[in-house]
Coordinates of C-alpha atoms in Angstrom, one line a residue:
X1 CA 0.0 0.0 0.0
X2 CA 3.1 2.2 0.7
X3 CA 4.8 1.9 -2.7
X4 CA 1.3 2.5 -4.2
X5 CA 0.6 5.6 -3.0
X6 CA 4.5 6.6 -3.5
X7 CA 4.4 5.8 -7.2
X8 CA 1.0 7.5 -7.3
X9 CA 2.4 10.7 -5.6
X10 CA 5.5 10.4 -8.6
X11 CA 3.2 10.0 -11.0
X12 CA 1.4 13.0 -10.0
X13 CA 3.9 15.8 -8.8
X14 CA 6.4 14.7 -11.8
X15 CA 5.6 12.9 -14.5
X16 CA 1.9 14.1 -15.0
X17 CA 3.2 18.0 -15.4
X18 CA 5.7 16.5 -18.2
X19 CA 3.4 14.7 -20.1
X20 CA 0.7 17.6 -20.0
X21 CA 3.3 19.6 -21.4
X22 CA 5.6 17.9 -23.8
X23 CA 3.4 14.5 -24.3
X24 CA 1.6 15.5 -27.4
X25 CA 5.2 16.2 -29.0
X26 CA 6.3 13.2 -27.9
X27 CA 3.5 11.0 -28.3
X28 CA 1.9 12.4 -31.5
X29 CA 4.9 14.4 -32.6
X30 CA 5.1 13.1 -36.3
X31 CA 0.9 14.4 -36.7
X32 CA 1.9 17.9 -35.7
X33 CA 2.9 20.8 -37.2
X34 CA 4.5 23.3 -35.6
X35 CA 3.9 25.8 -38.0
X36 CA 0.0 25.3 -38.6
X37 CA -0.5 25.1 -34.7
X38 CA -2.6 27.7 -34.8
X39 CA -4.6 26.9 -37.6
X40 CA -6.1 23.4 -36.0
X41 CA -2.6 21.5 -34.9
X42 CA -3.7 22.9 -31.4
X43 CA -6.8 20.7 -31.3
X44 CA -5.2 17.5 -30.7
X45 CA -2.3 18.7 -28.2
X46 CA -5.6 19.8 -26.5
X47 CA -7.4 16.4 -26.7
X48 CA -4.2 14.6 -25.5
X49 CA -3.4 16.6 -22.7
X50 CA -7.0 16.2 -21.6
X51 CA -7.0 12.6 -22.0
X52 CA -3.6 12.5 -19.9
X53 CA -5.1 14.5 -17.0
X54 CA -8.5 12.4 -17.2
X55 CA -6.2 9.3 -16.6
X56 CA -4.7 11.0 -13.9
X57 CA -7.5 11.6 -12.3
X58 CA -8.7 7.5 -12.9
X59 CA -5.5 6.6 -11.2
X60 CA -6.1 8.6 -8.6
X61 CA -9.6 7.6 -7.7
X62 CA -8.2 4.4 -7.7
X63 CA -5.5 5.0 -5.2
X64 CA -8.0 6.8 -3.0
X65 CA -10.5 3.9 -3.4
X66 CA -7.3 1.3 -2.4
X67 CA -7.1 3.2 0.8
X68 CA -10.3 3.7 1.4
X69 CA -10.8 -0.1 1.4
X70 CA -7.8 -0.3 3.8
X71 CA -9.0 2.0 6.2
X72 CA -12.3 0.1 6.2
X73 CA -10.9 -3.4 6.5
X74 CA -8.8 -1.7 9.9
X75 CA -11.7 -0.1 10.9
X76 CA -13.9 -3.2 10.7
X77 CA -11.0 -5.0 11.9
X78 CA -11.2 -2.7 15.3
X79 CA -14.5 -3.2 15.7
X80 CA -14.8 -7.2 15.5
X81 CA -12.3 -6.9 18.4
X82 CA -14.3 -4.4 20.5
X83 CA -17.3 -6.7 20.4
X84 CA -15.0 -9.7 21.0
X85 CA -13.2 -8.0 24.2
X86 CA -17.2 -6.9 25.2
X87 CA -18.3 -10.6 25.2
X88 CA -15.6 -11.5 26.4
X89 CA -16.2 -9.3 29.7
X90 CA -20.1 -10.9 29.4
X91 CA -18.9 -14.3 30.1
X92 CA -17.2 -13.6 33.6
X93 CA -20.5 -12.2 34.5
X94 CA -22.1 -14.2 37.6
X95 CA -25.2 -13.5 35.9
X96 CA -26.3 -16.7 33.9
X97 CA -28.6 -14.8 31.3
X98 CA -25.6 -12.2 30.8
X99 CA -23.0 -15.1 30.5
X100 CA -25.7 -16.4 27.7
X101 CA -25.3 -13.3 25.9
X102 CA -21.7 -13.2 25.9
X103 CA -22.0 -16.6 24.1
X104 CA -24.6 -15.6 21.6
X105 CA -22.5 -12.5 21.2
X106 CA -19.5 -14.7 20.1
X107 CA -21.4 -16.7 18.0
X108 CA -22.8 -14.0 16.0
X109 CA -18.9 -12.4 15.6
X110 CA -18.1 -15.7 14.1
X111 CA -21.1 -15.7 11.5
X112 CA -19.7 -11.8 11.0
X113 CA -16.2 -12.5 10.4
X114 CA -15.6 -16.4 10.6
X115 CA -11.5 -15.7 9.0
X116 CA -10.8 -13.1 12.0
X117 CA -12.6 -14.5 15.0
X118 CA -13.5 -18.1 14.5
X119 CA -10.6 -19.9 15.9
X120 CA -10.2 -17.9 18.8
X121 CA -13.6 -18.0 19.7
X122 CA -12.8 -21.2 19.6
X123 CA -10.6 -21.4 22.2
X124 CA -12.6 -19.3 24.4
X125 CA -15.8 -21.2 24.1
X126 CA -13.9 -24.4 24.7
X127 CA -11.9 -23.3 28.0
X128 CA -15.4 -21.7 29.3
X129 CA -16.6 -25.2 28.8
X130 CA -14.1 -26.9 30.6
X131 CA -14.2 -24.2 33.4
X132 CA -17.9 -24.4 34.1
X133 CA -19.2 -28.2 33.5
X134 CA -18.7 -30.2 36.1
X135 CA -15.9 -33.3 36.3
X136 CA -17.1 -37.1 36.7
X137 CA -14.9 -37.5 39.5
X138 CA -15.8 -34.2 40.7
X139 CA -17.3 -35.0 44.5
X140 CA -17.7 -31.4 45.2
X141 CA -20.3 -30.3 42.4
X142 CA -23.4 -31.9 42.7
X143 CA -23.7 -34.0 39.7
X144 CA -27.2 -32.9 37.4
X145 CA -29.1 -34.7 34.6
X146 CA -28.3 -31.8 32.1
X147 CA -25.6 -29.4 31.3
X148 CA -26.1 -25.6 33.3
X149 CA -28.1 -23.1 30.4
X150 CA -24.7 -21.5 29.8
X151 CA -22.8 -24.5 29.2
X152 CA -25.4 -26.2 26.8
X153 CA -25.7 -22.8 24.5
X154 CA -21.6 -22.6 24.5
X155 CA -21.5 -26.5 23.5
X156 CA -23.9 -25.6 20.7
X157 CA -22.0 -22.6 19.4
X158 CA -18.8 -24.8 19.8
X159 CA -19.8 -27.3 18.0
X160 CA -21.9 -26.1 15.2
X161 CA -20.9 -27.2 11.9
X162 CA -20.7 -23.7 10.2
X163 CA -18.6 -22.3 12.7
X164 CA -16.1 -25.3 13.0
X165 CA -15.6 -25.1 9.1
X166 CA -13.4 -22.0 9.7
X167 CA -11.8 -23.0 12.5
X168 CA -7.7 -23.8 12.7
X169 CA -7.6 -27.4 12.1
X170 CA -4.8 -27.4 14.8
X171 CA -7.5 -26.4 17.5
X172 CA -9.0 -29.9 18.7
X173 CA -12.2 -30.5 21.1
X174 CA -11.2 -31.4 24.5
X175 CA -13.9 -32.3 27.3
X176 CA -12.1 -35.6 28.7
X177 CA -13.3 -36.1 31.8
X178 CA -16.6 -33.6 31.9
X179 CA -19.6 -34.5 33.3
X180 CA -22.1 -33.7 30.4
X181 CA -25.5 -35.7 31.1
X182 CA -28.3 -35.1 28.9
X183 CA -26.4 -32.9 26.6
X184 CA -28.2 -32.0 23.2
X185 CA -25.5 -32.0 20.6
X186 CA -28.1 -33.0 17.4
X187 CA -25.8 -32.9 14.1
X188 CA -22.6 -31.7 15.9
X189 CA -19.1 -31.0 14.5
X190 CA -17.5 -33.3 16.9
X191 CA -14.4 -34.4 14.7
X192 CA -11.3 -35.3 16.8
X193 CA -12.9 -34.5 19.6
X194 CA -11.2 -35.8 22.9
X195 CA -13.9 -37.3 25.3
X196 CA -11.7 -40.1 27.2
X197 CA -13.7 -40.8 30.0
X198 CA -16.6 -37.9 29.4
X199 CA -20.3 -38.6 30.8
X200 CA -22.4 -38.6 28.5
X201 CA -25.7 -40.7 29.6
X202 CA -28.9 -39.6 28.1
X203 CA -27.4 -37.3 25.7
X204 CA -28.2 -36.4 22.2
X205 CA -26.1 -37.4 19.6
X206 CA -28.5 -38.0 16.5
X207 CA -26.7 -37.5 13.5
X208 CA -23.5 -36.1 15.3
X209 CA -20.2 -36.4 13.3
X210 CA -17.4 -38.5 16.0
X211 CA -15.1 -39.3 13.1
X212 CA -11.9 -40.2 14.7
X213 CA -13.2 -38.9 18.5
X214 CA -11.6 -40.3 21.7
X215 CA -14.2 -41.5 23.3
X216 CA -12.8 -44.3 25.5
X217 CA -14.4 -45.0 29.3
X218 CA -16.8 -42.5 28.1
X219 CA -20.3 -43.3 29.7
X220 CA -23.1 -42.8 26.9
X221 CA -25.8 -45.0 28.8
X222 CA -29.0 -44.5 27.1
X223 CA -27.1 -41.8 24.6
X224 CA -29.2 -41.3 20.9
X225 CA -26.6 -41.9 18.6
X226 CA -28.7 -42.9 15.5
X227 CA -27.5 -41.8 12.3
X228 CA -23.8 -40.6 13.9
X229 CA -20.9 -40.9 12.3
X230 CA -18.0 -42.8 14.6
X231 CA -15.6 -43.7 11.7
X232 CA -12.6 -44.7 13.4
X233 CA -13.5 -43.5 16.5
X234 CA -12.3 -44.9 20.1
X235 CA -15.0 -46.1 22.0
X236 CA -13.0 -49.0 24.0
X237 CA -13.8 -50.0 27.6
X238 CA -16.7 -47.5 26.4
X239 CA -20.6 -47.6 28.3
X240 CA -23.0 -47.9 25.9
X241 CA -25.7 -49.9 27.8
X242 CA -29.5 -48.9 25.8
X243 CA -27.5 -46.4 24.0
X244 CA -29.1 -45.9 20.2
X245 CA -27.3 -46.1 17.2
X246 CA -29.7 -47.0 14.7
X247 CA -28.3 -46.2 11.2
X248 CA -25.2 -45.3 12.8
X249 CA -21.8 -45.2 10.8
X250 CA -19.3 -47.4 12.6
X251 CA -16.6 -48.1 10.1
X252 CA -13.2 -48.7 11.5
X253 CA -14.4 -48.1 14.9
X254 CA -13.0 -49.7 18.4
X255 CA -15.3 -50.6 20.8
X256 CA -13.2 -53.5 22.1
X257 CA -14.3 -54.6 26.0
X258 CA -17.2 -52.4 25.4
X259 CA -20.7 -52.1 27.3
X260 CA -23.3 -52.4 24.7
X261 CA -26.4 -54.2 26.7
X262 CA -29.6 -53.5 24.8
X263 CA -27.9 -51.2 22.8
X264 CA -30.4 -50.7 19.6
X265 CA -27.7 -51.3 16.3
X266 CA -30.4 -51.8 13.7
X267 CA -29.5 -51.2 10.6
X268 CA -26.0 -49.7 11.3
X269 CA -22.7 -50.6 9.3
X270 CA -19.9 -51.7 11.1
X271 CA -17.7 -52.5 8.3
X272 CA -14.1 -53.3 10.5
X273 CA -15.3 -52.3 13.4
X274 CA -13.3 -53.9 16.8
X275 CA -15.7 -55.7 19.1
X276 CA -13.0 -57.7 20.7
X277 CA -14.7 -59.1 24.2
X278 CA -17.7 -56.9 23.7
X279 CA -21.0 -57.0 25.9
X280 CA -23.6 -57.3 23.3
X281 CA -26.2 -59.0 25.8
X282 CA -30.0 -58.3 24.6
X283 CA -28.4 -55.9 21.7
X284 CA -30.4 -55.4 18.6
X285 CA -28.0 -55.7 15.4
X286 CA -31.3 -56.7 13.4
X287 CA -29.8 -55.6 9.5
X288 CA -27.0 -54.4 10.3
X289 CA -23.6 -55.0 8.3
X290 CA -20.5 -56.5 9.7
X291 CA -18.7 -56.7 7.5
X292 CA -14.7 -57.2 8.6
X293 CA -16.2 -57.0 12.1
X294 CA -14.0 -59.1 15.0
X295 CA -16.3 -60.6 17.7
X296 CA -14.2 -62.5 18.9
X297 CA -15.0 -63.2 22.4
X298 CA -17.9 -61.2 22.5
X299 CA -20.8 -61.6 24.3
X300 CA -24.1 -62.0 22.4
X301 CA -26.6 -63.9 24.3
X302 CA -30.5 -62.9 23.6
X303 CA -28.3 -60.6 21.0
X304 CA -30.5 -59.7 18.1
X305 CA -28.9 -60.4 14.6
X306 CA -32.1 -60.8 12.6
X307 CA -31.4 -60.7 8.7
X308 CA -27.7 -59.2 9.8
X309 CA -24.6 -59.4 7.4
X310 CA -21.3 -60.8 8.5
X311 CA -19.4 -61.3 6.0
X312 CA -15.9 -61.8 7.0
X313 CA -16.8 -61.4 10.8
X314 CA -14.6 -63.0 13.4
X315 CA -16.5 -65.0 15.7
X316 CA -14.1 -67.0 17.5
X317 CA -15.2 -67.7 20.9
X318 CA -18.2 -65.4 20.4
X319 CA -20.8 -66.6 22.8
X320 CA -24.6 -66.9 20.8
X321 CA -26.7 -68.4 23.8
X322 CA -30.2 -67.5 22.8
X323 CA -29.2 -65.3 20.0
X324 CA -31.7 -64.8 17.1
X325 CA -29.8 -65.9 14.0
X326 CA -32.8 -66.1 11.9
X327 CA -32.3 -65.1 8.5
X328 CA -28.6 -63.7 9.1
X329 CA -26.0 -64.6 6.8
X330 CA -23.1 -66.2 8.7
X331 CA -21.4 -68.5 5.6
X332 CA -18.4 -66.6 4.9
X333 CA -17.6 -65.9 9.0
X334 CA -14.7 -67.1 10.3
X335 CA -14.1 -69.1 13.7
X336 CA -17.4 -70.2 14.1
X337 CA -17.7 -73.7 15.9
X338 CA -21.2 -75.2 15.3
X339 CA -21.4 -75.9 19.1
X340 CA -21.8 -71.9 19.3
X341 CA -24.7 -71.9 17.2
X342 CA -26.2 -74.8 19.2
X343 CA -27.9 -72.8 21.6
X344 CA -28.8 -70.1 19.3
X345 CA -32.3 -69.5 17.2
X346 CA -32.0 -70.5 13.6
X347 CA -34.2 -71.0 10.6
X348 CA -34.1 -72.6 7.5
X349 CA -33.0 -69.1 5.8
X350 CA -29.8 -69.0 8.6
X351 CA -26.6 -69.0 6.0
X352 CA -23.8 -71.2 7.8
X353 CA -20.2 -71.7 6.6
X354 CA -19.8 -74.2 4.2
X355 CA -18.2 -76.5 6.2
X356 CA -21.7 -77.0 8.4
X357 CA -23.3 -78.6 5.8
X358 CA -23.6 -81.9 4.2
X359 CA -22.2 -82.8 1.2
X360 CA -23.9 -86.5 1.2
X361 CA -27.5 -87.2 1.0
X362 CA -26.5 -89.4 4.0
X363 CA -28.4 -89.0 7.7
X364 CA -26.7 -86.5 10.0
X365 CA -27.6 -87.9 13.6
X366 CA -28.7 -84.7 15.8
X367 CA -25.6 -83.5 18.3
X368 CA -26.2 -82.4 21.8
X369 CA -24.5 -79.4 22.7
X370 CA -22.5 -79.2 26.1
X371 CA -25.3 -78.6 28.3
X372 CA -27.4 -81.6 26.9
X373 CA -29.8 -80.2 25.2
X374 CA -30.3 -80.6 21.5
X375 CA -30.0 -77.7 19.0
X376 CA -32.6 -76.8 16.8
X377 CA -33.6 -79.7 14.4
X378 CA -33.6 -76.9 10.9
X379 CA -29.4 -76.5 11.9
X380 CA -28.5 -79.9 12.6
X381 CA -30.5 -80.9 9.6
X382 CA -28.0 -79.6 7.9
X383 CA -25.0 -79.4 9.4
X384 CA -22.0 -81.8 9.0
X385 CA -20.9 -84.1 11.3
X386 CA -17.0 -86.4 11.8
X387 CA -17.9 -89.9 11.5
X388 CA -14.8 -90.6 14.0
X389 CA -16.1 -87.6 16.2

């Protein structure tokens, strides 16, 4: 901006007077004639020189127009940072409405200029959070169902997905450790968010985006997580217990020694996900896809897994006792023993590995499973059994 307005100032104070005065010689010099001036030579001199000053004045409108766009970029510039500093000021307030305000205040500077002030509200927002919602292990603070007013409306603000768009990437989510019960964070930016060992019971998730969140030891008991998107997330050693996550995205996620007891999985894809020693007791995974899924040693007893994909699954010492396998497609698992079917509810549309089945039109005498009882007739029907055995 400097050198602009010094090579304007040239421009004007030297070479505009020499080109008003000897510029039509020099330019035009061959079209005049110095002895017929008078007679009409004068006429373009006169045209040139105007032109010359009326590009003059162009460039110098557009010098003063450069400026005043600078001076209005400072100014405006001045002014996001008064109303910053002011909210700012409304957030220490022990006034809950006025702490509110301070929020909404931020939020609004964000939508006004997200390049200048989103990141650092950012920051503010975050460390307000962590200042005013309770810890788990806090034994002070009495422990409440639901974020505090101020709290929920700065987790919303947070974690809208407008506002974390212009965010610095470098500025991650961290509320390890917060007590944040019945929180409503419906379609929030929650990307790399740290929540390692966060309460989050009865909270609202629907449609969140987790993709690649810590949320290990977390506590998300009765948590509506349909339609979220946990894409190599960390949900190990995780509570989950009635949680929903109906249609939820679970690719690549761990939820090894998790709690998932009458979790609701309808419908959800968990293409690779880590169940490794998983509670699954009661769970409904009726349609879901698990595909690349490891069960192994997971518990699944009274599971639901109605018309469920497993393609590639792991199953080895997966437990099945009472498990609806009706309709589920189980032929291209791997580790499954028929003796942990035995015990489970089958139909003649239950797809088995290939090794269960007969390959003679031979009898099959029925197998009893450990516990003496026999397994359903439509299996063993089919099933294949060692001679030698």
């Amino acid at each position: 901006m400097r050198a602009l307005i010094v090579t304007g100032a040239l421009v004007i104070l030297g070479v505009l007077p020499w080109l008003v005065w000897r510029g039509p010689y020099v330019i035009d010099g061959e079209y005049i004639d110095r002895n017929e001036l008078a007679k009409g030579s004068a006429a373009l001199v006169t045209g040139l020189r105007t032109a010359v000053v009326a590009f003059t004045a162009a460039l110098g409108a557009g010098i003063a127009l450069l400026y005043t766009a600078r001076t209005y970029r400072l100014t405006r510039r001045g002014q996001i940072t008064d109303r910053f500093t002011k909210a700012l000021e409304r957030l220490g307030s022990p006034e809950i409405y006025v702490r509110i305000g301070g929020i909404l205040a931020l939020e609004q500077i964000v939508q006004d200029a997200p390049e200048q002030a989103a990141t650092d509200a950012a920051r503010v927002l975050g460390h307000f959070i962590r200042d005013r919602a309770p810890k788990v292990l806090d034994a002070v603070k009495p422990l409440t169902d639901e974020p505090a007013a101020d709290v929920q409306a700065a987790l919303a603000a947070l974690t809208r997905t407008e506002s974390r768009t212009h965010v610095d990437s470098r500025e991650k989510l961290d509320f390890h450790g917060l007590h944040l019960d019945g929180a409503d964070l419906t379609h929030a930016d929650l990307t790399h968010v740290d929540l390692h060992g966060a309460s989050l019971a009865g909270a609202d998730l629907t449609g969140a985006m987790l993709t690649d969140a810590n949320l290990s030891e977390a506590t998300l008991t009765d948590a509506n997580l349909s339609r979220a998107t946990l894409t190599d997330a960390n949900l190990s050693q995780a509570a989950l217990a009635g949680a929903r996550l109906a249609g939820a995205t679970l690719t690549g996620t761990g939820l090894a020694g998790a709690t998932l007891t009458g979790a609701d999985l309808s419908g959800a894809t968990l293409t690779r996900t880590i169940l490794v020693g998983a509670t699954l007791t009661g769970a409904l995974l009726s349609g879901a896809t698990l595909t690349d899924v490891n069960l192994s040693r997971a518990t699944l007893t009274e599971a639901s897994l109605f018309m469920a994909t497993l393609t590639n699954a792991r199953l080895d010492q997966a437990t099945f006792k009472e498990a609806d396998l009706r309709d589920a497609d189980l032929s291209c698992s791997r580790g499954l023993t028929l003796e942990q079917v035995t015990s489970a509810r089958t139909d003649e549309d239950t797809k088995l590995p290939a090794t269960f089945y007969v390959s003679t039109g031979a009898s099959v005498p029925i197998p009893r499973s450990p516990d003496g009882k026999r397994p359903p007739v439509s299996l063993v029907a089919r099933a294949r059994r060692n001679p030698d055995a």
